[in-house]
C-alpha angles and dihedrals in degrees: 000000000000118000092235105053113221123211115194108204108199093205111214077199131001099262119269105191092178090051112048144008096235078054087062094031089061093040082060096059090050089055099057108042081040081058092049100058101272127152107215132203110177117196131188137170086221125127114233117279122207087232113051127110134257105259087184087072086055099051090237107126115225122227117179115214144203120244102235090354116135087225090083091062091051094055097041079049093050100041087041092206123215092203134018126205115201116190113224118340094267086071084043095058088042103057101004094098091051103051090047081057098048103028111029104172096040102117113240116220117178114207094203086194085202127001095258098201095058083045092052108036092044080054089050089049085051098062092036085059094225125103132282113259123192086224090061078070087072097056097039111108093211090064103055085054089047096044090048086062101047089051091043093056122069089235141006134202120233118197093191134052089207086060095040080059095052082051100061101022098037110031099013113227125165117271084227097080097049144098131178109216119168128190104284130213142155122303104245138187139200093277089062083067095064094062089055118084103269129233100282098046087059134088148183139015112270143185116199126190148122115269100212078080116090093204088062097049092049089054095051089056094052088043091060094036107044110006118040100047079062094051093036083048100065100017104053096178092049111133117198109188109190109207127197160131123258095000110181138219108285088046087068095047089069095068099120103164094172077064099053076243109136127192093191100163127195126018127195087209119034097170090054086060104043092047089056089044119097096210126012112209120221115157094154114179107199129000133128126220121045124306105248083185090059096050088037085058091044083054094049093050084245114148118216155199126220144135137268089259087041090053092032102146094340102107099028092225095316124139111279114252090241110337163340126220152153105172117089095213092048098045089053088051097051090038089065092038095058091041090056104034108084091194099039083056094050088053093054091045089053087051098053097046075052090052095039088055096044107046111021109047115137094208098061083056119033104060088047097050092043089043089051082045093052090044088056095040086060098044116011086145094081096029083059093038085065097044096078098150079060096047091053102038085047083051101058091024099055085051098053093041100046084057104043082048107054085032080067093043093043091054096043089056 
C-alpha cells in the first residue's frame, strides 16, 4: 500500500455546496479523508458550472472526464487509485466496470446521496394518489439498477437510518457493506442562540431548496395552492420568501408579491437568510435521503414545519424542532402558531440544537468510516470472498456494460 493513500472521487456533478445538499454532503467526504492523509483527485464528466466550487482551495486536484471513452481506462490506470468514490449508482455504472478491470484491488465505495428508487417509487405513488408501500420498492426499475450497485461495491454510505432499514429488511443485503453516514456538523449549545438574531429581529416564513429537484418544486406548488391561502386567511401580514438555485420557469411564475408570495431564486448565502427567517416551510410530500434544509434550519435557530416524509430519520425519536405535520389546515394553523408564539419558538430552537448533538456529530462518524476503509484496504480479499451476490452481478455486469460501452464509443469514432 502507498504511503500516501489516494482516493479517486467519480463526480455525477462538480460539487455545489451553496446549491444543494448532495453539493455540502460531498464537501464533507472530501474533508474527512483530506483530514486522514489522503491525497484526492475528483472527475466528472460534468461540464463547468458557474457555481461550483475551487477544488484547488481544497487541495483536491480536478480531472474532467468523457462519458464510454477508453480515456478514462488510461488515466485510473495512471493515478492507480486506493479508493475510489463513485457519486450516486448511475457514475458507478458508468465507470465501475472500468475501474474492476484497471485497478483491481482499489476499493470501490458508492455514496447513494439519497436512495433513488424510493425517491422515485414514493413519487410514482404520488401521481397515482394512493399511498406509498415498501413493497412498490421490488417492482420499481430503478431499484434492481441501484441495488446492483450497492452489491457490486465493497461499501456503501447511507445517509439515512429509514433507508438503512429498506436495505437489510427489504432487499436484504448484507450489513457488511454498509455505513451510515448522515450529514455531519458542529456540535452546538444554547449559547450558540444568543449570537443569532432573536425572535423579535427576525421576520417572514421561507423554503429553501434546490429546483433541479423534483421533490422542492412539488412543495412549492402545494405551498401556494393549499397552504398558503389558509395562512394568508387568518394571518393578513404573513410574508413567504422561496429561495433556491436554478428555479424555471414555472417556478417563477409563482411570484405573486400582492399575496405576500416571493419567488426570490437563487442566494449566495443561504445560511445568512434562514438565520434571519422566523419559520422555515417544508411540507414535502415524497422524497427520499435526509432533508440538509431542515438541519441547516436546526444550525440557524430557525424553527420549522414539515411532514412526516420531510423529518423521516432525521430527529431519532427527539422533539421536532417546531413541528410535524401532514394536514394542510392544520399545518397552516401551526405554521401561524409557532410564528407567533415566542415561547413556543424558544422551545423548537432548544430541540433542534438536541437533535443537532445527538444525531450529527462528525465525530461519532468519521474515525469509524476511515478505520472500516484501512481495514479493507488490508484485507478486501475476504470482505469480497463473502460478497457472492457482488462477485456474480460484477461479473455479468461488467460484461453488459463494457459492451455497451465501447459499442457507444465505437459509433461515436
Amino acid at each position: 500500500m502507498n504511503q500516501i493513500k489516494k482516493l479517486l472521487i467519480v463526480g455525477f456533478v462538480w460539487p455545489e455546496p451553496k446549491s444543494s445538499a448532495a453539493g455540502g454532503r460531498m464537501m464533507q467526504l472530501i474533508s474527512i479523508f483530506k483530514e486522514n492523509g489522503f491525497e484526492i483527485t475528483f472527475a466528472s464528466a460534468a461540464q463547468d458550472s458557474d457555481f461550483m466550487v475551487d477544488l484547488s482551495e481544497f487541495e483536491v486536484i480536478k480531472k474532467s472526464i468523457e462519458l464510454n471513452s477508453s480515456s478514462f481506462d488510461d488515466f485510473v490506470a495512471e493515478l492507480n487509485p486506493d479508493v475510489v468514490l463513485f457519486d450516486r449508482f448511475m457514475v458507478e455504472e458508468q465507470f465501475g466496470w472500468r475501474v474492476v478491470e484497471k485497478c483491481p484491488n482499489a476499493i470501490r465505495i458508492l455514496d447513494t446521496e439519497d436512495l433513488h428508487c424510493l425517491r422515485t417509487a414514493r413519487q410514482k405513488a404520488f401521481k397515482e394518489n394512493r399511498a406509498f408501500e415498501l413493497q412498490d420498492l421490488l417492482s420499481e426499475e430503478v431499484a434492481k439498477r441501484e441495488i446492483a450497485s450497492i452489491l457490486r461495491c465493497d461499501l456503501s454510505l447511507i445517509i439515512s437510518e429509514f433507508e438503512m432499514n429498506i436495505l437489510k429488511e427489504v432487499f436484504k443485503i448484507n450489513e457488511d457493506l454498509l455505513f451510515y453516514l448522515p450529514f455531519l456538523v458542529d456540535e452546538m449549545n444554547e449559547e450558540d442562540l444568543l449570537q443569532l438574531p432573536s425572535f423579535e429581529n427576525r421576520n417572514d416564513f421561507v423554503f429553501i431548496g434546490n429546483f433541479l429537484h423534483e421533490p422542492n418544486w412539488n412543495t412549492v406548488q402545494y405551498l401556494k395552492e393549499a397552504i398558503w391561502p389558509t395562512i394568508k386567511k387568518d394571518f393578513p401580514e404573513a410574508v413567504l420568501k422561496v429561495y433556491g438555485a436554478y428555479p424555471s420557469q414555472k417556478v417563477l411564475q409563482l411570484h405573486q408579491p400582492k399575496n405576500g408570495f416571493f419567488i426570490m431564486g437563487r442566494v449566495e448565502d443561504a445560511n445568512e437568510i434562514v438565520k434571519n427567517a422566523k419559520v422555515v416551510l417544508a411540507p414535502i410530500r415524497f422524497g427520499a435521503g435526509l432533508k440538509g434544509k431542515l438541519l441547516e434550519a436546526m444550525q440557524c435557530g430557525t424553527p420549522s414545519a414539515t411532514t412526516s416524509v420531510g423529518s423521516e430519520a432525521m430527529h431519532d425519536g427527539l422533539p421536532w424542532n417546531g413541528f410535524i405535520e401532514d394536514n394542510p389546515a392544520e399545518f397552516a394553523k401551526k405554521a401561524i402558531e409557532l410564528y407567533q408564539n415566542e415561547n413556543l419558538w424558544k422551545e423548537a430552537q432548544k430541540s433542534g440544537i438536541a437533535i443537532i448533538n445527538k444525531c450529527y456529530q462528525k465525530s461519532n462518524y468519521s474515525n469509524e468510516l476511515i478505520s472500516l476503509v484501512n481495514s479493507l484496504l488490508i484485507d478486501s480479499k475476504s470482505h469480497r470472498l463473502h460478497n457472492f451476490m457482488g462477485n456474480l452481478l460484477q461479473h455479468h455486469a461488467f460484461k453488459s456494460t463494457m459492451y455497451m460501452s465501447k459499442w457507444i464509443e465505437a459509433k461515436n469514432k
